[in-house]
Coordinates of C-alpha atoms in Angstrom, one line a residue:
Chain G
X175 CA -17.3 -13.2 21.7
X176 CA -17.2 -14.9 18.3
X177 CA -20.7 -16.7 17.3
X178 CA -20.3 -20.1 17.0
X179 CA -21.8 -20.0 13.4
X180 CA -19.1 -17.8 12.3
X181 CA -16.4 -19.9 10.3
X182 CA -12.7 -20.6 11.8
X183 CA -11.2 -19.2 8.6
X184 CA -12.5 -15.3 9.8
X185 CA -10.4 -16.0 12.9
X186 CA -6.6 -16.2 11.9
X187 CA -5.4 -15.7 15.4
X188 CA -4.9 -18.9 17.4
X189 CA -4.9 -17.1 20.5
X190 CA -8.3 -15.4 19.7
X191 CA -10.6 -17.0 22.1
X192 CA -8.3 -16.1 25.1
X193 CA -7.8 -12.3 23.7
X194 CA -11.4 -12.2 23.2
X195 CA -12.3 -13.3 26.9
X196 CA -9.7 -10.9 27.9
X197 CA -11.0 -8.0 26.0
X198 CA -14.6 -8.5 27.5
X199 CA -13.2 -8.5 31.1
X200 CA -11.3 -5.3 30.8
X201 CA -13.8 -3.7 28.8
X202 CA -11.4 -3.2 25.8
X203 CA -14.1 -3.9 23.2
X204 CA -17.1 -2.0 21.8
X205 CA -19.8 -2.3 19.3
X206 CA -20.0 0.3 16.3
X207 CA -23.2 0.8 14.0
X208 CA -22.7 1.4 10.3
X209 CA -20.6 4.2 9.6
X210 CA -19.6 5.4 12.8
X211 CA -16.2 7.0 13.5
X212 CA -13.8 4.6 15.6
X213 CA -11.9 6.9 17.8
X214 CA -8.6 5.6 17.8
X215 CA -4.9 6.7 18.9
X216 CA -1.8 6.5 17.6
X217 CA 0.3 3.7 19.3
X218 CA -2.6 1.7 20.0
X219 CA -3.3 -1.7 18.0
X220 CA -6.9 -2.4 17.3
X221 CA -8.6 -6.0 16.4
X222 CA -11.9 -6.3 14.5
X223 CA -13.8 -9.1 16.3
X224 CA -16.7 -9.0 14.1
X225 CA -18.1 -6.9 11.2
X226 CA -15.6 -4.7 9.0
X227 CA -13.7 -1.9 9.3
X228 CA -13.1 0.7 6.4
X229 CA -10.1 2.9 6.3
X230 CA -9.8 6.4 5.1
X231 CA -7.2 8.6 4.3
X232 CA -6.9 12.4 4.0
X233 CA -4.2 13.9 1.8
X234 CA -4.6 17.6 2.6
X235 CA -2.4 19.0 0.0
X236 CA -3.0 20.6 -3.1
X237 CA -0.4 21.6 -5.9
X238 CA -2.1 25.1 -6.5
X239 CA -0.6 27.5 -5.1
X240 CA -2.8 30.5 -3.8
X241 CA -2.5 33.8 -5.6
X242 CA -1.4 36.9 -3.4
X243 CA -4.1 38.7 -2.6
X244 CA -6.9 36.2 -3.4
X245 CA -6.5 34.5 0.0
X246 CA -9.9 35.3 1.0
X247 CA -11.9 34.6 -2.2
X248 CA -10.4 31.1 -2.2
X249 CA -12.8 29.0 -0.1
X250 CA -11.7 26.3 2.1
X251 CA -12.8 22.8 1.7
X252 CA -12.4 19.6 2.9
X253 CA -9.4 17.7 1.7
X254 CA -10.1 14.8 -0.4
X255 CA -11.0 11.3 1.4
X256 CA -9.5 8.2 -0.1
X257 CA -10.8 4.6 0.5
X258 CA -8.1 2.7 1.7
X259 CA -9.6 -0.6 2.1
X260 CA -11.3 -2.9 4.4
X261 CA -10.0 -4.5 7.3
X262 CA -12.0 -8.0 8.0
X263 CA -13.1 -9.8 11.2
X264 CA -9.9 -11.2 12.9
X265 CA -7.5 -8.8 11.5
X266 CA -5.8 -6.0 13.2
X267 CA -5.2 -2.1 12.2
X268 CA -3.6 0.7 13.7
X269 CA -4.2 4.3 12.9
X270 CA -1.1 6.6 12.1
X271 CA -0.7 10.2 11.2
X272 CA 1.9 11.9 9.1
X273 CA 1.2 15.5 8.3
X274 CA -0.1 16.4 6.0
X275 CA -2.0 12.8 5.9
X276 CA -4.4 11.6 8.4
X277 CA -6.0 8.0 8.6
X278 CA -9.5 7.5 10.1
X279 CA -11.4 4.3 10.5
X280 CA -15.2 4.0 10.2
X281 CA -17.4 0.7 10.9
X282 CA -18.2 -0.2 7.4
X283 CA -21.3 -2.5 8.7
X284 CA -23.5 -2.6 11.4
X285 CA -22.6 -4.7 14.7
X286 CA -18.9 -4.1 14.3
X287 CA -16.9 -4.9 17.5
X288 CA -13.6 -3.5 17.8
X289 CA -10.8 -4.4 20.5
X290 CA -8.1 -2.3 21.4
X291 CA -4.6 -2.8 22.8
X292 CA -1.6 -1.4 24.0
X293 CA 1.3 -3.0 22.2
X294 CA 2.8 -3.6 25.8
X295 CA -0.1 -6.0 26.6
X296 CA 1.1 -7.9 23.9
X297 CA 4.0 -9.0 25.9
X298 CA 1.8 -11.3 27.8
X299 CA 1.2 -13.0 24.6
X300 CA 4.2 -13.3 22.6
X301 CA 2.7 -16.0 20.1
X302 CA -0.2 -13.9 19.6
X303 CA 2.2 -10.4 19.0
X304 CA 3.7 -12.6 16.1
X305 CA 0.3 -13.6 14.6
X306 CA -0.3 -9.8 14.6
X307 CA 2.7 -8.7 12.9
X308 CA 2.4 -11.7 10.6
X309 CA -1.1 -10.2 9.6
X310 CA 0.4 -7.0 9.0
X311 CA 3.0 -8.4 6.9
X312 CA 0.0 -10.0 4.7
X313 CA -1.7 -6.6 4.4
X314 CA 1.4 -4.9 3.3
X315 CA 1.4 -7.5 0.6
X316 CA -2.0 -7.2 -0.6
X317 CA -1.2 -3.4 -0.8
X318 CA 1.4 -4.0 -3.1
X319 CA -0.9 -5.4 -5.4
X320 CA -3.2 -3.0 -4.9
X321 CA -0.6 -0.1 -5.8
X322 CA 0.3 -2.1 -9.1
X323 CA -3.3 -2.1 -10.4
X324 CA -3.3 2.0 -9.3
X325 CA -0.7 2.6 -11.4
X326 CA -2.4 1.5 -14.5
X327 CA -3.1 4.6 -16.9
X328 CA -6.7 3.6 -18.1
X329 CA -9.3 4.1 -15.3
X330 CA -11.2 1.3 -16.2
X331 CA -8.4 -0.9 -16.0
X332 CA -7.9 0.4 -12.3
X333 CA -11.2 0.2 -11.6
X334 CA -11.4 -3.6 -12.5
X335 CA -8.3 -4.3 -10.9
X336 CA -9.6 -2.7 -7.7
X337 CA -12.7 -4.6 -7.8
X338 CA -10.9 -7.9 -8.4
X339 CA -8.5 -7.4 -5.8
X340 CA -11.2 -6.8 -3.1
X341 CA -13.4 -9.6 -4.2
X342 CA -10.3 -11.7 -4.6
X343 CA -9.7 -10.9 -0.5
X344 CA -13.1 -10.6 0.8
X345 CA -15.6 -12.5 -1.7
X346 CA -18.0 -14.9 -1.1
X347 CA -19.3 -17.5 -3.3
X348 CA -22.8 -17.4 -5.2
X349 CA -24.2 -19.1 -8.0
X350 CA -23.0 -16.2 -10.4
X351 CA -19.5 -16.1 -9.2
X352 CA -18.1 -14.4 -6.0
X353 CA -19.4 -11.0 -4.7
X354 CA -18.2 -8.5 -2.4
X355 CA -20.5 -8.7 0.9
X356 CA -20.1 -5.1 1.8
X357 CA -22.0 -2.1 -0.4
X358 CA -19.5 0.3 -1.5
X359 CA -20.5 3.5 -3.1
X360 CA -19.0 4.7 -6.3
X361 CA -18.1 7.6 -4.6
X362 CA -16.1 5.7 -2.5
X363 CA -14.5 3.2 -5.4
X364 CA -13.6 6.9 -7.1
X365 CA -11.7 7.8 -4.0
X366 CA -9.8 4.8 -4.0
X367 CA -8.9 4.6 -7.9
X368 CA -8.3 8.6 -8.4
X369 CA -11.5 9.2 -10.0
X370 CA -14.8 10.8 -9.7
X371 CA -18.5 9.2 -8.7
X372 CA -19.6 10.1 -11.9
X373 CA -17.1 8.2 -14.0
X374 CA -17.3 5.2 -11.9
X375 CA -21.0 5.3 -12.5
X376 CA -20.2 5.3 -16.2
X377 CA -17.2 2.6 -16.0
X378 CA -19.2 0.2 -13.9
X379 CA -22.2 0.4 -16.7
X380 CA -19.2 -0.8 -19.3
X381 CA -18.1 -3.6 -17.1
X382 CA -21.5 -4.5 -16.8
X383 CA -22.0 -4.5 -20.6
X384 CA -19.0 -6.7 -21.2
X385 CA -19.9 -9.1 -18.9
X386 CA -16.9 -8.5 -16.5
X387 CA -19.1 -7.6 -13.3
X388 CA -22.8 -8.2 -12.6
X389 CA -25.0 -7.1 -9.7
X390 CA -25.6 -9.4 -6.8
X391 CA -28.9 -8.3 -4.9
X392 CA -29.4 -4.4 -5.3
X393 CA -26.3 -3.0 -4.6
X394 CA -23.4 -5.8 -4.3
X395 CA -20.8 -6.3 -7.1
X396 CA -20.1 -9.7 -8.3
X397 CA -17.8 -10.9 -10.8
X398 CA -18.5 -13.9 -12.9
X399 CA -16.0 -16.7 -13.1
X400 CA -15.8 -16.5 -16.6
X401 CA -14.3 -12.8 -16.3
X402 CA -11.8 -13.8 -13.5
X403 CA -8.4 -12.0 -14.1
X404 CA -6.4 -15.0 -14.0
X405 CA -8.2 -15.7 -17.6
X406 CA -8.2 -12.4 -18.6
X407 CA -4.4 -12.3 -18.0
X408 CA -3.8 -14.7 -20.3
X409 CA -6.3 -13.7 -23.3
X410 CA -7.0 -9.8 -23.1
X411 CA -3.6 -8.0 -23.6
X412 CA -4.1 -5.4 -25.9
X413 CA -2.1 -2.1 -26.9
X414 CA -3.1 0.9 -25.1
X415 CA -4.5 3.8 -27.0
Chain L
X52 CA 29.7 -5.5 6.1
X53 CA 28.2 -2.0 6.4
X54 CA 31.0 0.7 5.8
X55 CA 31.9 2.5 9.3
X56 CA 31.0 5.9 7.4
X57 CA 27.3 4.9 7.0
X58 CA 25.0 6.2 9.8
X59 CA 23.3 3.8 12.4
X60 CA 20.1 5.3 11.5
X61 CA 20.4 3.5 8.1
X62 CA 20.7 0.2 10.0
X63 CA 17.5 -0.2 11.8
X64 CA 18.3 -3.9 13.1
X65 CA 20.0 -4.1 16.3
X66 CA 21.3 -7.5 15.3
X67 CA 22.6 -6.3 11.6
X68 CA 26.1 -6.9 12.2
X69 CA 25.9 -10.7 13.2
X70 CA 23.4 -11.4 10.3
X71 CA 25.6 -9.3 8.1
X72 CA 28.5 -11.4 9.4
X73 CA 26.3 -14.8 9.0
X74 CA 25.5 -13.8 5.4
X75 CA 29.0 -13.3 4.6
X76 CA 30.0 -16.7 6.1
X77 CA 27.1 -18.8 4.3
X78 CA 27.3 -17.0 1.1
X79 CA 24.0 -15.6 1.4
X80 CA 24.6 -12.0 -0.1
X81 CA 25.5 -11.1 -3.8
X82 CA 26.2 -7.5 -5.5
X83 CA 24.1 -6.2 -7.9
X84 CA 24.7 -3.4 -10.3
X85 CA 22.2 -0.5 -11.3
X86 CA 19.0 -1.6 -12.8
X87 CA 19.7 -5.5 -12.4
X88 CA 16.8 -7.7 -12.2
X89 CA 17.1 -9.5 -8.4
X90 CA 16.2 -12.9 -9.0
X91 CA 13.8 -13.8 -6.3
X92 CA 11.5 -16.9 -4.9
X93 CA 8.5 -16.7 -2.9
X94 CA 8.8 -17.5 0.7
X95 CA 12.3 -16.1 1.1
X96 CA 13.0 -13.2 2.7
X97 CA 15.5 -10.5 1.1
X98 CA 17.4 -7.5 3.2
X99 CA 18.9 -4.8 1.5
X100 CA 22.6 -4.6 2.8
X101 CA 23.5 -1.6 0.8
X102 CA 22.2 0.6 -2.0
X103 CA 18.6 0.3 -2.7
X104 CA 16.0 -1.7 -4.4
X105 CA 13.2 -0.4 -6.5
X106 CA 9.9 -2.7 -6.6
X107 CA 7.8 -2.9 -9.5
X108 CA 4.5 -4.5 -10.1
X109 CA 2.5 -5.8 -13.2
X110 CA -0.9 -5.8 -13.6
X111 CA -1.7 -8.1 -16.5
X112 CA -5.1 -7.1 -16.7
X113 CA -7.2 -5.3 -19.2
X114 CA -10.9 -4.3 -19.1
X115 CA -11.1 -4.6 -22.9
X116 CA -13.1 -7.6 -24.3
X117 CA -11.6 -8.7 -27.3
X118 CA -14.3 -8.9 -30.4
X119 CA -14.9 -12.3 -31.6
X120 CA -12.9 -13.0 -35.0
X121 CA -10.3 -10.0 -34.4
X122 CA -8.1 -12.4 -31.9
X123 CA -5.3 -12.4 -34.7
X124 CA -5.5 -8.5 -35.2
X125 CA -4.8 -7.4 -31.8
X126 CA -1.1 -7.1 -31.0
X127 CA -0.1 -8.8 -27.6
X128 CA 2.0 -6.3 -25.6
X129 CA 3.5 -6.5 -22.5
X130 CA 1.6 -5.5 -19.5
X131 CA 2.0 -2.2 -17.8
X132 CA 4.6 -2.0 -15.1
X133 CA 4.0 0.1 -11.9
X134 CA 6.8 1.5 -9.8
X135 CA 5.9 0.4 -6.1
X136 CA 8.5 2.2 -4.2
X137 CA 12.3 1.6 -2.9
X138 CA 13.6 -0.6 -0.2
X139 CA 16.4 1.1 1.4
X140 CA 19.5 -0.1 3.2
X141 CA 18.6 -2.1 6.3
X142 CA 15.2 -2.8 5.1
X143 CA 13.5 -6.0 4.5
X144 CA 11.6 -7.2 1.6
X145 CA 9.8 -10.3 0.0
X146 CA 8.3 -10.5 -3.2
X147 CA 4.7 -12.6 -3.6
X148 CA 3.0 -13.4 -6.9
X149 CA -0.7 -13.2 -6.7
X150 CA -1.9 -13.8 -10.3
X151 CA -2.8 -11.7 -12.4
X152 CA -0.3 -9.7 -10.6
X153 CA 3.7 -10.1 -10.5
X154 CA 6.2 -8.3 -8.5
X155 CA 9.5 -7.7 -9.0
X156 CA 12.8 -6.1 -7.8
X157 CA 15.6 -4.4 -9.4
X158 CA 18.9 -2.9 -7.7
X159 CA 18.2 0.9 -8.2
X160 CA 21.6 1.9 -7.7
X161 CA 25.1 0.4 -8.4
X162 CA 26.7 -1.9 -5.8
X163 CA 23.4 -3.0 -4.4
X164 CA 24.2 -5.8 -2.0
X165 CA 21.2 -8.3 -0.9
X166 CA 21.2 -10.9 1.5
X167 CA 18.7 -13.8 1.5
X168 CA 17.3 -15.8 4.0
X169 CA 14.4 -18.3 4.8
X170 CA 12.2 -17.7 7.1
X171 CA 13.1 -20.6 9.1
X172 CA 16.6 -19.1 9.7
X173 CA 15.1 -16.4 11.8
X174 CA 14.1 -19.1 14.4
X175 CA 17.8 -18.4 15.6
X176 CA 17.2 -14.8 16.1
X177 CA 13.9 -14.5 17.4
X178 CA 14.7 -10.6 18.4
X179 CA 15.6 -10.0 14.6
X180 CA 12.6 -11.7 13.5
X181 CA 10.4 -9.4 15.6
X182 CA 12.7 -6.5 14.1
X183 CA 11.7 -7.4 10.5
X184 CA 8.1 -8.0 10.9
X185 CA 7.9 -4.5 12.7
X186 CA 9.7 -3.3 9.5
X187 CA 7.0 -4.3 7.1
X188 CA 4.6 -3.1 9.7
X189 CA 6.1 0.6 9.1
X190 CA 6.5 -0.2 5.4
X191 CA 2.9 -1.1 5.6
X192 CA 1.9 2.2 7.3
X193 CA 3.8 4.2 4.3
X194 CA 1.9 2.2 1.8
X195 CA -1.4 3.5 3.4
X196 CA -0.1 7.0 3.0
X197 CA 0.9 6.5 -0.5
X198 CA -2.5 5.1 -1.3
X199 CA -4.3 8.2 0.4
X200 CA -2.4 10.6 -2.1
X201 CA -3.2 8.1 -5.3
X202 CA -6.8 8.4 -4.2
X203 CA -6.4 12.4 -5.2
X204 CA -8.3 13.1 -8.3
X205 CA -6.0 15.8 -9.8
X206 CA -2.6 14.2 -11.4
X207 CA -0.7 17.3 -10.5
X208 CA -1.7 16.7 -6.5
X209 CA -1.1 12.9 -7.0
X210 CA 2.7 13.6 -8.5
X211 CA 3.2 16.3 -5.6
X212 CA 1.9 13.9 -2.9
X213 CA 4.0 11.3 -4.3
X214 CA 7.3 13.2 -4.7
X215 CA 6.8 14.4 -1.1
X216 CA 6.2 11.1 0.6
X217 CA 9.3 9.6 -1.4
X218 CA 11.3 12.6 -0.1
X219 CA 10.1 12.4 3.2
X220 CA 11.1 8.6 3.7
X221 CA 14.2 8.8 1.6
X222 CA 15.5 12.5 1.3
X223 CA 18.7 13.7 2.5
X224 CA 19.3 17.4 3.1
X225 CA 20.8 20.0 0.9
X226 CA 21.2 23.8 0.8
X227 CA 17.8 24.1 -1.0
X228 CA 15.8 21.5 1.0
X229 CA 15.2 17.9 1.0
X230 CA 16.1 16.0 -2.2
X231 CA 15.7 12.5 -3.5
X232 CA 19.4 10.8 -3.8
X233 CA 18.0 8.2 -6.5
X234 CA 17.3 9.6 -10.0
X235 CA 13.8 8.5 -11.1
X236 CA 12.7 8.8 -14.7
X237 CA 9.5 10.5 -15.5
X238 CA 8.1 7.2 -17.0
X239 CA 8.9 5.5 -13.4
X240 CA 7.0 8.2 -11.6
X241 CA 3.9 8.1 -14.4
X242 CA 3.5 4.6 -13.7
X243 CA 3.3 5.1 -9.9
X244 CA 0.6 7.7 -10.1
X245 CA -1.4 6.3 -13.0
X246 CA -0.2 8.8 -15.7
X247 CA 2.4 9.0 -18.7
X248 CA 5.7 10.2 -19.0
X249 CA 4.4 13.0 -21.2
X250 CA 2.0 14.2 -18.6
X251 CA 4.7 14.0 -15.5
X252 CA 7.2 16.1 -17.6
X253 CA 4.4 18.6 -18.1
X254 CA 3.2 18.5 -14.7
X255 CA 6.7 18.5 -13.4
X256 CA 7.5 21.7 -15.0
X257 CA 4.3 23.3 -13.6
X258 CA 5.3 22.4 -10.3
X259 CA 8.8 23.9 -10.8
X260 CA 7.5 27.3 -12.0
X261 CA 5.5 27.6 -8.6
X262 CA 8.5 26.8 -6.6
X263 CA 6.8 23.5 -5.3
X264 CA 10.1 21.3 -6.6
X265 CA 13.5 22.1 -7.7
X266 CA 16.5 20.3 -9.4
X267 CA 19.2 19.1 -7.3
X268 CA 22.2 18.6 -9.7
X269 CA 21.4 17.4 -13.0
X270 CA 18.5 14.6 -12.5
X271 CA 17.5 14.7 -9.0
X272 CA 14.1 16.2 -7.3
X273 CA 14.3 18.9 -4.5
X274 CA 11.6 19.9 -2.2
X275 CA 12.3 23.2 -1.0
X276 CA 11.4 23.9 2.8
X277 CA 8.9 26.6 2.2
X278 CA 7.0 24.3 -0.3
X279 CA 6.6 21.3 2.2
X280 CA 3.4 19.8 2.5
X281 CA 2.8 20.6 6.3
X282 CA 2.7 24.1 5.6
X283 CA 0.5 23.7 2.3
X284 CA -1.9 21.8 4.2
X285 CA -2.9 24.6 6.2
X286 CA -2.6 27.4 3.6
X287 CA -3.4 26.0 0.1
X288 CA -6.9 24.1 0.6
X289 CA -9.0 25.1 -2.5
X290 CA -12.1 23.9 -4.0
X291 CA -11.6 21.4 -6.9
X292 CA -12.6 22.0 -10.5

């Protein structure tokens, strides 16, 4: 059950308490520790009761055609994993597979609690079903913005766009601006923006130098108010190289 | 109204005929010619009755800080436009803005017909509302797959992944495989995968050489059955450079 100290804003579903109680009674919720894989099945609906979930995609594809006769010499490696975003407390998610793509979910922080339901279970709560569907509608809108920034040619623009969108959605206020309350590795960031850990580390340094991002504590990312995009958008147009 | 020659599969909404009649009676539909901008307002719901819509995003952001004193010498240029996908016949869409991002919609082919509704209009058709929300849920799932492929490091892999997803969703069968029934410029493709027109032209040539894509007619893209990802996925792993 949700702790009374958590703000209501983190509980977008009006019927949350009822669903929460029902899940407890029917053993339909489970706790996960950081980075644990959440076992999922297609067709089921999952709700993040507490904590945060990390969605990861696999594109098991390569445009490289194996040369005839060289099969044995080409090592099989795991496909590239892409960080697809967070699912915060109070949000629904579902995991679909569409070969050659697979999606997976991991608890991103300790003490992440997940509730699962069959879509049929929602027949009892038609209003809640609509809230869930509306939440997916909003998530879809966010992903369109995310795709807008990933279409940018320069990796540093994709990086700043990606961080700004994440902090806009999940950020918490601090003295220096807004910060992302979860750690995110440079490899994870690279996997989201089509880049590498090494490049992300280098470009994060540039963004810090220019005052567009800051550190919050040891490993959290903060965007100072002066560096916010809405300001940038009107002052920093420039032609591309 | 939908022509009787169109297959039912292009009309996912059961209540389609009723909505279509209602829109005609209430002057809530309009025809657009190719590449015409569809005027939209936030909070309204749009349905593609016929044809196809192209969604385009703008990220008006740059990570480059303007140097002091040089303001006058830096030209202001339009922000980068990113192709965010199609909305096919029978599908809903809505246009949200979240500064510094803007979304826009264009008719992608001639004779595209758009119906518009207020969300409140759907109070009359609760079943239809659920169908619309379910459609957004499926669109969201598709965008997660799209993000999976955009996370790949090599541009050629992003390109093949992008084309495969588009053809998987919108493709029509031909003798040589499945083809995308709409033309898409190399600049549009580049804007979706974070690359340039020039690079896309070069990599499309490579994919053609390797038999992973073909031309269909003059300017449509076809994926032959042997080159499909589901096969690739199990035969063409290789280590990244």
